[in-house]
mmCIF file of C-alpha atoms and ligand atoms in Angstrom:
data_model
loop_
_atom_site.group_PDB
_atom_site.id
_atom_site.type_symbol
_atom_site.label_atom_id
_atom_site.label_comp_id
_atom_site.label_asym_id
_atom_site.label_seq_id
_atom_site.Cartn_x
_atom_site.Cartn_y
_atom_site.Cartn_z
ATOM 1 C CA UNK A 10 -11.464 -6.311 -21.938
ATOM 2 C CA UNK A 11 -10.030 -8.562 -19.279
ATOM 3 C CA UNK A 12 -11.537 -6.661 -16.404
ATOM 4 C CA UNK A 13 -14.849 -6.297 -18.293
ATOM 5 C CA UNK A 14 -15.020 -10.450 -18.642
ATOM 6 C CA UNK A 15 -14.214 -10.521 -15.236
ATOM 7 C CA UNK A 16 -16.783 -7.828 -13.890
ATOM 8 C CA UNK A 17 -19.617 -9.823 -16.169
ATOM 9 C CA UNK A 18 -18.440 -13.119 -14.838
ATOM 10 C CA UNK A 19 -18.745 -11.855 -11.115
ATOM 11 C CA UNK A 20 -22.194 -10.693 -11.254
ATOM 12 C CA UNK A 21 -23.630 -13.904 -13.032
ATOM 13 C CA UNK A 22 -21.903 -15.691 -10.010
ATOM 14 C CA UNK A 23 -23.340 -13.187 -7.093
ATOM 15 C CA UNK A 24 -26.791 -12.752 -8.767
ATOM 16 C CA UNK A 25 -27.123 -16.505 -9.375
ATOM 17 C CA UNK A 26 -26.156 -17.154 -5.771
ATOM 18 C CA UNK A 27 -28.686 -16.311 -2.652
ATOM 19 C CA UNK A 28 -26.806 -15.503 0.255
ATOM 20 C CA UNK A 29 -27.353 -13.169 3.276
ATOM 21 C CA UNK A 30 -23.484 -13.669 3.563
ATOM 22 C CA UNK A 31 -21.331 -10.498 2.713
ATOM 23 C CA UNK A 32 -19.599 -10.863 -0.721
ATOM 24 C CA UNK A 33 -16.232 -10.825 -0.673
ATOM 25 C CA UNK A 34 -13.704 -10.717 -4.035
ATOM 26 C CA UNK A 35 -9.748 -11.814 -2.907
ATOM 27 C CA UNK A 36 -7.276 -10.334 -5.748
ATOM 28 C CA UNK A 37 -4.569 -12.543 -5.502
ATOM 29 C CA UNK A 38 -1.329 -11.411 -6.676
ATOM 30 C CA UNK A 39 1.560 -13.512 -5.346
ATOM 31 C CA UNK A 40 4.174 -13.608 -2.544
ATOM 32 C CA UNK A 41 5.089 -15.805 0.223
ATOM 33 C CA UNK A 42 1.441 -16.515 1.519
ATOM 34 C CA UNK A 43 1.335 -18.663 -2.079
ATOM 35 C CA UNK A 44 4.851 -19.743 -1.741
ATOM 36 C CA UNK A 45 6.057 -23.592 -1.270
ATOM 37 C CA UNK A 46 8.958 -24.697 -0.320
ATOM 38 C CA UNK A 47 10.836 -28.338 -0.137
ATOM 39 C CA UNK A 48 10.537 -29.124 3.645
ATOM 40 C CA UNK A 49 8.214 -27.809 6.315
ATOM 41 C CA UNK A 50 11.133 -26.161 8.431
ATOM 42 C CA UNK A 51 13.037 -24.544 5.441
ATOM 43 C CA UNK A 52 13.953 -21.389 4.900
ATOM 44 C CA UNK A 53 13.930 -21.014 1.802
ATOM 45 C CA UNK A 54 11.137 -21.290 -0.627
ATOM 46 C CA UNK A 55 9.681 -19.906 -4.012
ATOM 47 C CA UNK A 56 6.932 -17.482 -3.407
ATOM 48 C CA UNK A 57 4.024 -17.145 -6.110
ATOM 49 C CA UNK A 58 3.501 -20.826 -6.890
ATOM 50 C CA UNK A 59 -0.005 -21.901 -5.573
ATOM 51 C CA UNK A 60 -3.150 -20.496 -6.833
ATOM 52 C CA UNK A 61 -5.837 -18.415 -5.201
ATOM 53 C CA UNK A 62 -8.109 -21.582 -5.333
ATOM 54 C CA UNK A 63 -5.392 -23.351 -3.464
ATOM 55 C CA UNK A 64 -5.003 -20.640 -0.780
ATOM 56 C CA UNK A 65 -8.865 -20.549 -0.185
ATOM 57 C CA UNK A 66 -8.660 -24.322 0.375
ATOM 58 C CA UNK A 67 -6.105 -24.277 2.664
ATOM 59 C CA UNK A 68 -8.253 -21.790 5.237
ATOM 60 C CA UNK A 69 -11.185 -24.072 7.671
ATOM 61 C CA UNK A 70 -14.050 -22.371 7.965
ATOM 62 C CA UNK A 71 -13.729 -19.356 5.675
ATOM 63 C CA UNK A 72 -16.546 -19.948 3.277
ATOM 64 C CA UNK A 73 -18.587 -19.331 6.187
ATOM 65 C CA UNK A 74 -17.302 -16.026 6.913
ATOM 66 C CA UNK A 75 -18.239 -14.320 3.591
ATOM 67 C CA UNK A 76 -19.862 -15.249 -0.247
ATOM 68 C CA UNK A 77 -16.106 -15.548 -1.361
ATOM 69 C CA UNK A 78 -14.769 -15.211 -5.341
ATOM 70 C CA UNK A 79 -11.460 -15.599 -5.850
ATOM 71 C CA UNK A 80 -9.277 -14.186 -8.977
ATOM 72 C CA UNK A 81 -5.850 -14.595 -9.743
ATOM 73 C CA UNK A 82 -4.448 -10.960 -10.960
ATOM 74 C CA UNK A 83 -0.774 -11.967 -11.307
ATOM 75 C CA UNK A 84 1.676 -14.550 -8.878
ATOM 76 C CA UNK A 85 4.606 -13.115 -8.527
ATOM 77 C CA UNK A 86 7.074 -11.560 -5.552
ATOM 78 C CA UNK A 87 6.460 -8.824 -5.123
ATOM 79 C CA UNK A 88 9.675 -6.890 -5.819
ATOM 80 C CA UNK A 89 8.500 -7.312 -9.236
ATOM 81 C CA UNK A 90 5.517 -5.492 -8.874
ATOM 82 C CA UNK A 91 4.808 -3.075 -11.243
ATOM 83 C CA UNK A 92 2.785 0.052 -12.161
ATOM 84 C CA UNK A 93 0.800 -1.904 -14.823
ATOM 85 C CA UNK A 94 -0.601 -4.081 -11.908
ATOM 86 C CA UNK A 95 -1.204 -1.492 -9.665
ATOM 87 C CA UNK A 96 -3.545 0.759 -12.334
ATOM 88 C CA UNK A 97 -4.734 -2.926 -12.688
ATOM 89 C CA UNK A 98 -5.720 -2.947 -9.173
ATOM 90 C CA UNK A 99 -7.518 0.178 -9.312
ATOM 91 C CA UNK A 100 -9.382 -0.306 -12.013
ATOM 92 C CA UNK A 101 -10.778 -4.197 -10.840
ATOM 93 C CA UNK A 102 -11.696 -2.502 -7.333
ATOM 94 C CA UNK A 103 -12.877 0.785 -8.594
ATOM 95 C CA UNK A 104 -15.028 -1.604 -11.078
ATOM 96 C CA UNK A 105 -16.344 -3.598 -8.613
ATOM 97 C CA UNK A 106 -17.256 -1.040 -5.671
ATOM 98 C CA UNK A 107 -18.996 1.385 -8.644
ATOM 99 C CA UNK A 108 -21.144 -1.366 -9.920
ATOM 100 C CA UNK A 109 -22.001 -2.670 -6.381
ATOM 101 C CA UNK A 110 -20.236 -5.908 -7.383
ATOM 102 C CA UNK A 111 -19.231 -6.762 -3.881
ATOM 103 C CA UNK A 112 -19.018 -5.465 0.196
ATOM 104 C CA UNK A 113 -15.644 -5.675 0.416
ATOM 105 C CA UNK A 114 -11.776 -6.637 -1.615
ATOM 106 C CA UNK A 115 -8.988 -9.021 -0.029
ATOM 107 C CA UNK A 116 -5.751 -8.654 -1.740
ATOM 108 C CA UNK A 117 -3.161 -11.271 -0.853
ATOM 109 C CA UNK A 118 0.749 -9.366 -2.300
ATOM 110 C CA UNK A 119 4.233 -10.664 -1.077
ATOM 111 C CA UNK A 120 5.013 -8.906 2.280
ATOM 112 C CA UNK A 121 7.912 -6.645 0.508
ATOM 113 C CA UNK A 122 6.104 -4.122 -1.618
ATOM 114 C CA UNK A 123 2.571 -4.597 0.276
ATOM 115 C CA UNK A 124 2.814 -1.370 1.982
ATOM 116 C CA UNK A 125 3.534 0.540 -1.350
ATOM 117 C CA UNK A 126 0.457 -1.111 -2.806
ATOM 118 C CA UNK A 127 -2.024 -0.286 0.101
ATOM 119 C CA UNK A 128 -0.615 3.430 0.313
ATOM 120 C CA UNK A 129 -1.590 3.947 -3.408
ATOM 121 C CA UNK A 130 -4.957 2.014 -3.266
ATOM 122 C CA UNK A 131 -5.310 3.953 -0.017
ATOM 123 C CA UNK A 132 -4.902 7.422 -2.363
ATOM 124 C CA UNK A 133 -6.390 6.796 -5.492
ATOM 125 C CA UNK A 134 -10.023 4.329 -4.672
ATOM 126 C CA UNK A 135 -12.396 6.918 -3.830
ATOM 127 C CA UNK A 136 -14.833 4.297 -2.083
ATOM 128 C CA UNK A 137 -15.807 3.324 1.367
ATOM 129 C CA UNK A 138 -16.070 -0.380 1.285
ATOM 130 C CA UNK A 139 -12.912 -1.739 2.773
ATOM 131 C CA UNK A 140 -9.684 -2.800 0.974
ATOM 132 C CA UNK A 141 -7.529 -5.289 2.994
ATOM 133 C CA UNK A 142 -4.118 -6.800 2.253
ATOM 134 C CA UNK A 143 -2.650 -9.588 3.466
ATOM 135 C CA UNK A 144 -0.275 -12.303 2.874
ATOM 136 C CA UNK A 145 2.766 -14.178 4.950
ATOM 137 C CA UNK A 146 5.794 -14.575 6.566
ATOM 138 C CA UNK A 147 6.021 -18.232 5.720
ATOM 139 C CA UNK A 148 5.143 -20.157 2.483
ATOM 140 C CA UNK A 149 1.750 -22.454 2.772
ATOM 141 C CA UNK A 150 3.946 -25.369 3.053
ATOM 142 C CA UNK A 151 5.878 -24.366 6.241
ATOM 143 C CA UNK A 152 5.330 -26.143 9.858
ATOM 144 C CA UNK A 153 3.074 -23.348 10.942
ATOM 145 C CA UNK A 154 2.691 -21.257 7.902
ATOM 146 C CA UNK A 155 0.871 -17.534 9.023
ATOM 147 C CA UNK A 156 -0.924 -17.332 5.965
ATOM 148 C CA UNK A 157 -4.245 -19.249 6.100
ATOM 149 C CA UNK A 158 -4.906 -17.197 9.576
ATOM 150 C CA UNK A 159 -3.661 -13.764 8.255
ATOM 151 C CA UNK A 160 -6.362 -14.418 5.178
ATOM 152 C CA UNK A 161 -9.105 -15.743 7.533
ATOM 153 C CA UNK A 162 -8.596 -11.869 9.373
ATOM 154 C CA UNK A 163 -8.351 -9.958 6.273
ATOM 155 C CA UNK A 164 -11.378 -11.894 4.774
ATOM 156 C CA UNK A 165 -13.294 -11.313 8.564
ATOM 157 C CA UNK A 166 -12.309 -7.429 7.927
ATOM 158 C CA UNK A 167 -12.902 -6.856 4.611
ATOM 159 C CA UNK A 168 -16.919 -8.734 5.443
ATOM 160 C CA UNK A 169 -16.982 -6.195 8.823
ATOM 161 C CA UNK A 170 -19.614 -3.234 8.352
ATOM 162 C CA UNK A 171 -17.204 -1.257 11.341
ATOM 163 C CA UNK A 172 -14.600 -1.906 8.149
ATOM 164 C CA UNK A 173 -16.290 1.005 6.405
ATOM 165 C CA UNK A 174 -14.615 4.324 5.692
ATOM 166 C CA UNK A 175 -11.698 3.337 7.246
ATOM 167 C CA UNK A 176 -8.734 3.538 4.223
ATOM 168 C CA UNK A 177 -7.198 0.929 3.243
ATOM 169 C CA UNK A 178 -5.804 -1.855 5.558
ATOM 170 C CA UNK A 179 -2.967 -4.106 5.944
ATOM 171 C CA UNK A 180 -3.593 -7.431 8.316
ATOM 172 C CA UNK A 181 -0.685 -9.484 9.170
ATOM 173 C CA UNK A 182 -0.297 -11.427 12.382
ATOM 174 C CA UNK A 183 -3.830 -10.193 13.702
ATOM 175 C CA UNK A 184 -2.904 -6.600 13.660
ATOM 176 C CA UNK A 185 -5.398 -4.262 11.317
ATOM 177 C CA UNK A 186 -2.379 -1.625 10.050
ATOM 178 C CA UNK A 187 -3.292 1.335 8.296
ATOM 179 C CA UNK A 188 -2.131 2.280 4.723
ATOM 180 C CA UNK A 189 -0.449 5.523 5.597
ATOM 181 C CA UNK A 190 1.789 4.279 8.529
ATOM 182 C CA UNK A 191 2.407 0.565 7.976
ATOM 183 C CA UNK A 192 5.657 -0.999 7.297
ATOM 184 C CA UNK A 193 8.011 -3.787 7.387
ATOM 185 C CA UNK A 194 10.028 -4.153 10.569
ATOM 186 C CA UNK A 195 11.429 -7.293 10.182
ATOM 187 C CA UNK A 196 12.704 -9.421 7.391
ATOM 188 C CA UNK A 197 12.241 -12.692 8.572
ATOM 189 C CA UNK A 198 9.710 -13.133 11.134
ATOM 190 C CA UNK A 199 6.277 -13.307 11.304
ATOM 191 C CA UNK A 200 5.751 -10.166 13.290
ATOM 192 C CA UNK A 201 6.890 -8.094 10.570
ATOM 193 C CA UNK A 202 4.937 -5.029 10.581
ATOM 194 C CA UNK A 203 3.713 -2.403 12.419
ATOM 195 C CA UNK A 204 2.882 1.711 12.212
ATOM 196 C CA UNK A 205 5.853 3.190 14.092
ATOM 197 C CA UNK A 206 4.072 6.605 14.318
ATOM 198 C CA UNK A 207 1.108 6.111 15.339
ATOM 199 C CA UNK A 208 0.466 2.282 16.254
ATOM 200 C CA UNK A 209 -2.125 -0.339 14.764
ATOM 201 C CA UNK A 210 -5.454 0.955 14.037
ATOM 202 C CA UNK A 211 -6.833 -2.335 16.003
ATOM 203 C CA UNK A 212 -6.801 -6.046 16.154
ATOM 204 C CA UNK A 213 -8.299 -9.136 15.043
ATOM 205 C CA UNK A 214 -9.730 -10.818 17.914
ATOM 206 C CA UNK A 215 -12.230 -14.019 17.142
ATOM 207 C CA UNK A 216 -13.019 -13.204 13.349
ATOM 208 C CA UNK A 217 -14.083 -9.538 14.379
ATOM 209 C CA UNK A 218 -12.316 -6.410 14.359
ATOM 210 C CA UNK A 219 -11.519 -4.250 17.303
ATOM 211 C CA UNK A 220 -10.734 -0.924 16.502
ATOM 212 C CA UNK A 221 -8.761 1.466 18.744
ATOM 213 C CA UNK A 222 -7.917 4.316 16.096
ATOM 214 C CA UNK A 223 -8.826 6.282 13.276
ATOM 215 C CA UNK A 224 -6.906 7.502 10.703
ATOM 216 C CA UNK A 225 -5.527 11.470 10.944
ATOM 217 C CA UNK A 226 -5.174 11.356 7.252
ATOM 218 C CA UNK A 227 -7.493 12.067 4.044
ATOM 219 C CA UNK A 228 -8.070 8.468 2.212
ATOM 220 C CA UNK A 229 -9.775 6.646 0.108
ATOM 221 C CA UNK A 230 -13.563 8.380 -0.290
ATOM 222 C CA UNK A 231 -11.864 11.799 1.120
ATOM 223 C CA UNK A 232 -9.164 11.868 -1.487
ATOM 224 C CA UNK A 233 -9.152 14.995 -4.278
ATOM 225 C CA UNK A 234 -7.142 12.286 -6.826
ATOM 226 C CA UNK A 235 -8.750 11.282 -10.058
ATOM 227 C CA UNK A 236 -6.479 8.618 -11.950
ATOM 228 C CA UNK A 237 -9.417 7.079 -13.573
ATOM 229 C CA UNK A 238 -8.387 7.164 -17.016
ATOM 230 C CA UNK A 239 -4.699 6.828 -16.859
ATOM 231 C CA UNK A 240 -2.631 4.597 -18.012
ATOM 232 C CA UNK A 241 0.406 5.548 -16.582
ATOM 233 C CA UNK A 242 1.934 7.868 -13.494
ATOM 234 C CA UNK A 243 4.708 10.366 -13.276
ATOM 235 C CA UNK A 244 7.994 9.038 -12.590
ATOM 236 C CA UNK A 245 8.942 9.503 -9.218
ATOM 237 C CA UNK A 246 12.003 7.942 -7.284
ATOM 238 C CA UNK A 247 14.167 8.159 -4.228
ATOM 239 C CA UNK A 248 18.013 8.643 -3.179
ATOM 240 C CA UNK A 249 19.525 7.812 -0.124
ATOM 241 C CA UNK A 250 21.934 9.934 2.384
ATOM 242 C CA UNK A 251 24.630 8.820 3.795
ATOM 243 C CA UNK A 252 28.035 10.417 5.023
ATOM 244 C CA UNK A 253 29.584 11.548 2.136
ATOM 245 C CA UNK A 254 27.124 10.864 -0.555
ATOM 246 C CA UNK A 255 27.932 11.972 -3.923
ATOM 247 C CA UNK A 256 25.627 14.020 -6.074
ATOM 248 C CA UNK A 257 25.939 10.984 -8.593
ATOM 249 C CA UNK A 258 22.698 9.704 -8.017
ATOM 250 C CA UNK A 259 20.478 11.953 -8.021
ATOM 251 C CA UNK A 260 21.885 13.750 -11.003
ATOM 252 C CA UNK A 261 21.558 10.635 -12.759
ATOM 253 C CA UNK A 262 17.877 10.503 -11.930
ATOM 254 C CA UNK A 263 17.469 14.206 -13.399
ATOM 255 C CA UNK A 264 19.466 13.377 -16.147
ATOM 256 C CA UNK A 265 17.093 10.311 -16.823
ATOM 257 C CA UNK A 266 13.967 12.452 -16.579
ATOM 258 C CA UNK A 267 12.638 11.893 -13.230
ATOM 259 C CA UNK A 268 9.105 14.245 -12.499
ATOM 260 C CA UNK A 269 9.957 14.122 -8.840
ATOM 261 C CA UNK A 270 12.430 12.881 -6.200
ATOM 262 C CA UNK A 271 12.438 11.761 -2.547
ATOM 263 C CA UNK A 272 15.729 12.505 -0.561
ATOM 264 C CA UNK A 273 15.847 10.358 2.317
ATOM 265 C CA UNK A 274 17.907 12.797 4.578
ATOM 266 C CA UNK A 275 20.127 11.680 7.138
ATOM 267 C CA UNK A 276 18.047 12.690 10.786
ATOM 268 C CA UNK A 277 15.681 15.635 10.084
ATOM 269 C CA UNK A 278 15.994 15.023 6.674
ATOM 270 C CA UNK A 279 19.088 16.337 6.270
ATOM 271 C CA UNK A 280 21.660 15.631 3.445
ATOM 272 C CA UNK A 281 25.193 17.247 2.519
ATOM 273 C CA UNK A 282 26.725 19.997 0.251
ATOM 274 C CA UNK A 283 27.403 17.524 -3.014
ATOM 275 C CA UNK A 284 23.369 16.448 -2.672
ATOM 276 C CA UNK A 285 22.328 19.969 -1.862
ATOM 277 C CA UNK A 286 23.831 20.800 -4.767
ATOM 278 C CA UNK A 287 22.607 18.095 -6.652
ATOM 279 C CA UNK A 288 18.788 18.936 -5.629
ATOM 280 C CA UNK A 289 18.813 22.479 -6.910
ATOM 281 C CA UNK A 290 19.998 21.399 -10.115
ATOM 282 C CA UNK A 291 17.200 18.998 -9.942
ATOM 283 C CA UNK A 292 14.836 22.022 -9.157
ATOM 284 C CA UNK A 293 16.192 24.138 -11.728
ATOM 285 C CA UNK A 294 15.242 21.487 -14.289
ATOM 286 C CA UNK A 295 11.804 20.941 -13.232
ATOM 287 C CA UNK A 296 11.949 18.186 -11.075
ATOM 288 C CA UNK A 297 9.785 18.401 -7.490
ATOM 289 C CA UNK A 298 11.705 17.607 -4.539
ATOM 290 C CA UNK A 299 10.931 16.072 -0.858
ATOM 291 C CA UNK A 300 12.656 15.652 1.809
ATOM 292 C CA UNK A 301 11.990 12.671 3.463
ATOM 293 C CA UNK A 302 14.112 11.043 6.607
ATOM 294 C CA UNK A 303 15.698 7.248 6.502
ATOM 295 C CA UNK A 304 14.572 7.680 10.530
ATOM 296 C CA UNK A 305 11.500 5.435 11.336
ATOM 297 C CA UNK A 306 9.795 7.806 13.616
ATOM 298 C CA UNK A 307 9.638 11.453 14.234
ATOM 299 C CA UNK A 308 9.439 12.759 10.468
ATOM 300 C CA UNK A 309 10.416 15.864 9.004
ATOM 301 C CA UNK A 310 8.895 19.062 8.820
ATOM 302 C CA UNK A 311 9.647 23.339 8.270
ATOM 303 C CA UNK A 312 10.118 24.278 12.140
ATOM 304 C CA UNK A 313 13.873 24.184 12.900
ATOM 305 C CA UNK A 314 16.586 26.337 11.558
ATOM 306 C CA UNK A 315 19.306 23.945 10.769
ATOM 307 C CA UNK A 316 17.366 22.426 7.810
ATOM 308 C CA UNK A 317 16.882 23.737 4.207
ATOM 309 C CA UNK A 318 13.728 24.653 4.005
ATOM 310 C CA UNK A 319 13.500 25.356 0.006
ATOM 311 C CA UNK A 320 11.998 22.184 -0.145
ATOM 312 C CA UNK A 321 8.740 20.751 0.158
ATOM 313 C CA UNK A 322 8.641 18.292 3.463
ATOM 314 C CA UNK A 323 7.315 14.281 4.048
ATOM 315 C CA UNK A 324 6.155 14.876 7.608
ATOM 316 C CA UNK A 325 5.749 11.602 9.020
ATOM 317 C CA UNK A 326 6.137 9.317 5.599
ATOM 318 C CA UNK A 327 8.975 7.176 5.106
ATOM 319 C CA UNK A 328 10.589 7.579 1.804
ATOM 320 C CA UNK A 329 8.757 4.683 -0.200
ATOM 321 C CA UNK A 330 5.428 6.306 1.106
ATOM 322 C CA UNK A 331 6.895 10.025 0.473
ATOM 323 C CA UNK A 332 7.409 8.609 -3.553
ATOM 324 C CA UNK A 333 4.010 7.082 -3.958
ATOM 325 C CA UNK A 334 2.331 10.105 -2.252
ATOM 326 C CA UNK A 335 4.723 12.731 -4.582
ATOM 327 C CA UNK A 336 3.574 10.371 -7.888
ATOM 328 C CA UNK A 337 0.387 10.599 -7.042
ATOM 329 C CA UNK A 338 0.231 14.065 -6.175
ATOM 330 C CA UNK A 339 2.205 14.925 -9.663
ATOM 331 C CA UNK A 340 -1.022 14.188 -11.398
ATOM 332 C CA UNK A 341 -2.811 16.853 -10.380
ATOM 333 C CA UNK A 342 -0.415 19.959 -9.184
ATOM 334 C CA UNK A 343 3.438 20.797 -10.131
ATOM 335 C CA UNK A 344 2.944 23.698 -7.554
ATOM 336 C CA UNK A 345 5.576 23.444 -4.121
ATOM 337 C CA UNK A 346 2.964 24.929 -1.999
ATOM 338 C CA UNK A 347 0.356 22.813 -3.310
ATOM 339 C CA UNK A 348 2.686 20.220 -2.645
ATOM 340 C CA UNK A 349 3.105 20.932 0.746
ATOM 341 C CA UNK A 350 -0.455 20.889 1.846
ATOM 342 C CA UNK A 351 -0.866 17.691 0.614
ATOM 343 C CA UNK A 352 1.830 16.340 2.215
ATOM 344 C CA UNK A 353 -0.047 17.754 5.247
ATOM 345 C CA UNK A 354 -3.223 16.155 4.805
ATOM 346 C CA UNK A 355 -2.655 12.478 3.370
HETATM 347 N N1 LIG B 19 9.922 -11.308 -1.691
HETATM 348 C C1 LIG B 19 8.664 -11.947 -1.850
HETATM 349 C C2 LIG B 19 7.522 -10.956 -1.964
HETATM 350 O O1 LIG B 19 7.517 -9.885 -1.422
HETATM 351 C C3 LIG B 19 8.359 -12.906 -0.766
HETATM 352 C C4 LIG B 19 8.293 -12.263 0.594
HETATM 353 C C5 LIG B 19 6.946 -12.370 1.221
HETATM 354 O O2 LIG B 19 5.909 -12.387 0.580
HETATM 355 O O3 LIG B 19 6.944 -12.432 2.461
HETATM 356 O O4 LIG B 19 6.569 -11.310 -2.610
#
């Protein structure tokens, strides 16, 4: 109903206004890049206080980049995202693509779960307008806050026809980061991401793109994934090796119901007896397993001999990728193989 209003409400606005300009919707949904604190140099702040009218404001020269609507989806941090919001996401952007609504989406998200969010739009929006996320290291209110720049890039991208067909996209700190690599490096500082496998995809030089890369990976309008429709995804979550980890865990997680589970192994994706243990029970019951790796680089896969090979492998996604990738996978196959190759080609 909600989405509908807003999808009606759009099109009044474009049709009524005659622009040569590309239009360009930002979803806000929170984080630090709306976050204000008490003093210019202080550290700490509350993220998801200003609006998406108050971002836009905040940005010279924006308006002239692109025919700009913004529309505030949720403001929170986003540790507290949720699956509700994401299907919301989906829907909105799926919406607006299929009804030619706009050229391209912004999404501004707290820099903790915005990989997670771009991996899943990356899976699921079978479209070839670009997606770009952004947001900030540093609230709005800080001495040199990174957010009106990062959102002046993503809004440049997301109105760039070499944007096209490209997956989704994460820009922070004039890097263009792709969906199924990017992640956080760094808590603190405002170089805080990068794609440890296989580098940036480009940069953001001047308000225009440079692109150095394409992805290896099926996305967006090459994706076999349907969710249209649901309302909900299979419950998939992840343990953690360590020396001497218990089987506690991850029996708790069968116990609870869980449709899949990542392991992220120790080096090659390794993990001990107790957890070996542990996963076959898991199997036994049902539940699809992964081996992922809490390594940055490198990945796991089937070659060596040392490693249990029972199990269907990450490759080169890190364990929150590995889980979105697994949930997303679970609505359409319960089959290892199956599994497998898609672990191999997204
Ligand atoms: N933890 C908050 C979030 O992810 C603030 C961090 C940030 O946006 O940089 O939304």
């Amino acid at each position: 109903m909600y989405r509908r209003f807003i999808t009606a409400g759009l099109l009044l606005l474009f049709t009524l206004t005659l622009t040569s300009k590309p239009r360009v919707v930002i979803l806000a949904t929170g984080g630090t890049i709306a976050g204000s604190a008490a003093g210019a140099a202080q550290a700490s702040y509350q993220p998801g206080v200003l609006s998406i009218q108050q971002i836009i404001s905040s940005v010279p020269d924006i308006e002239k980049l692109a025919d700009l609507k913004g529309i505030q989806v949720c403001n929170i941090s986003s540790q507290n995202m949720e699956e509700r919001i994401w299907l919301e996401l989906f829907k909105t952007i799926d919406n607006l693509f299929t009804h030619n609504l706009c050229d391209g989406v912004v999404i501004t998200h707290g820099t903790d779960t915005m990989e997670e969010t771009a991996y899943f739009l990356n899976l699921t929006l079978r479209h070839t307008k670009p997606v770009v996320i952004t947001g900030a290291m540093r609230p709005a209110t800080s001495l040199s806050a990174d957010g009106p720049f990062n959102l002046y890039n993503a809004v440049a991208l997301a109105a760039s026809p070499e944007a096209h067909n490209r997956g989704v996209m994460v820009v922070m700190n004039d890097y263009i980061l792709s969906a199924d690599d990017v992640t956080k490096t760094n808590t603190v500082n405002p170089d805080a991401f990068s794609c440890p496998n296989y580098g940036p995809l480009g940069i953001m030089r001047d308000g225009q793109p440079r692109f150095y890369r394409e992805s290896p990976f099926r996305h967006t309008a090459s994706s076999e994934f349907d969710i249209t429709g649901l309302n909900s995804l299979p419950v998939t979550e992840i343990i953690y090796a360590y020396a001497f980890s218990s089987d506690v865990a991850i029996n708790a997680l069968t116990a609870a119901g869980a449709a899949g589970i990542v392991v992220a192994g120790v080096g090659h994706g390794n993990y001990n007896r107790a957890v070996s243990k542990g996963i076959e029970n898991a199997s036994s019951k049902g539940v699809m397993v992964v081996r992922s790796s809490r390594i940055q680089t490198g990945g796991v896969d089937t070659a060596a001999e040392e490693y249990d090979s029972r199990w269907p492998v990450s490759y080169n996604k890190n364990p929150q990728k590995a889980r979105i990738l697994l949930m997303v996978a679970l609505t359409k196959t319960r089959d290892a193989a199956e599994i497998q190759r898609i672990f191999k080609e997204y």
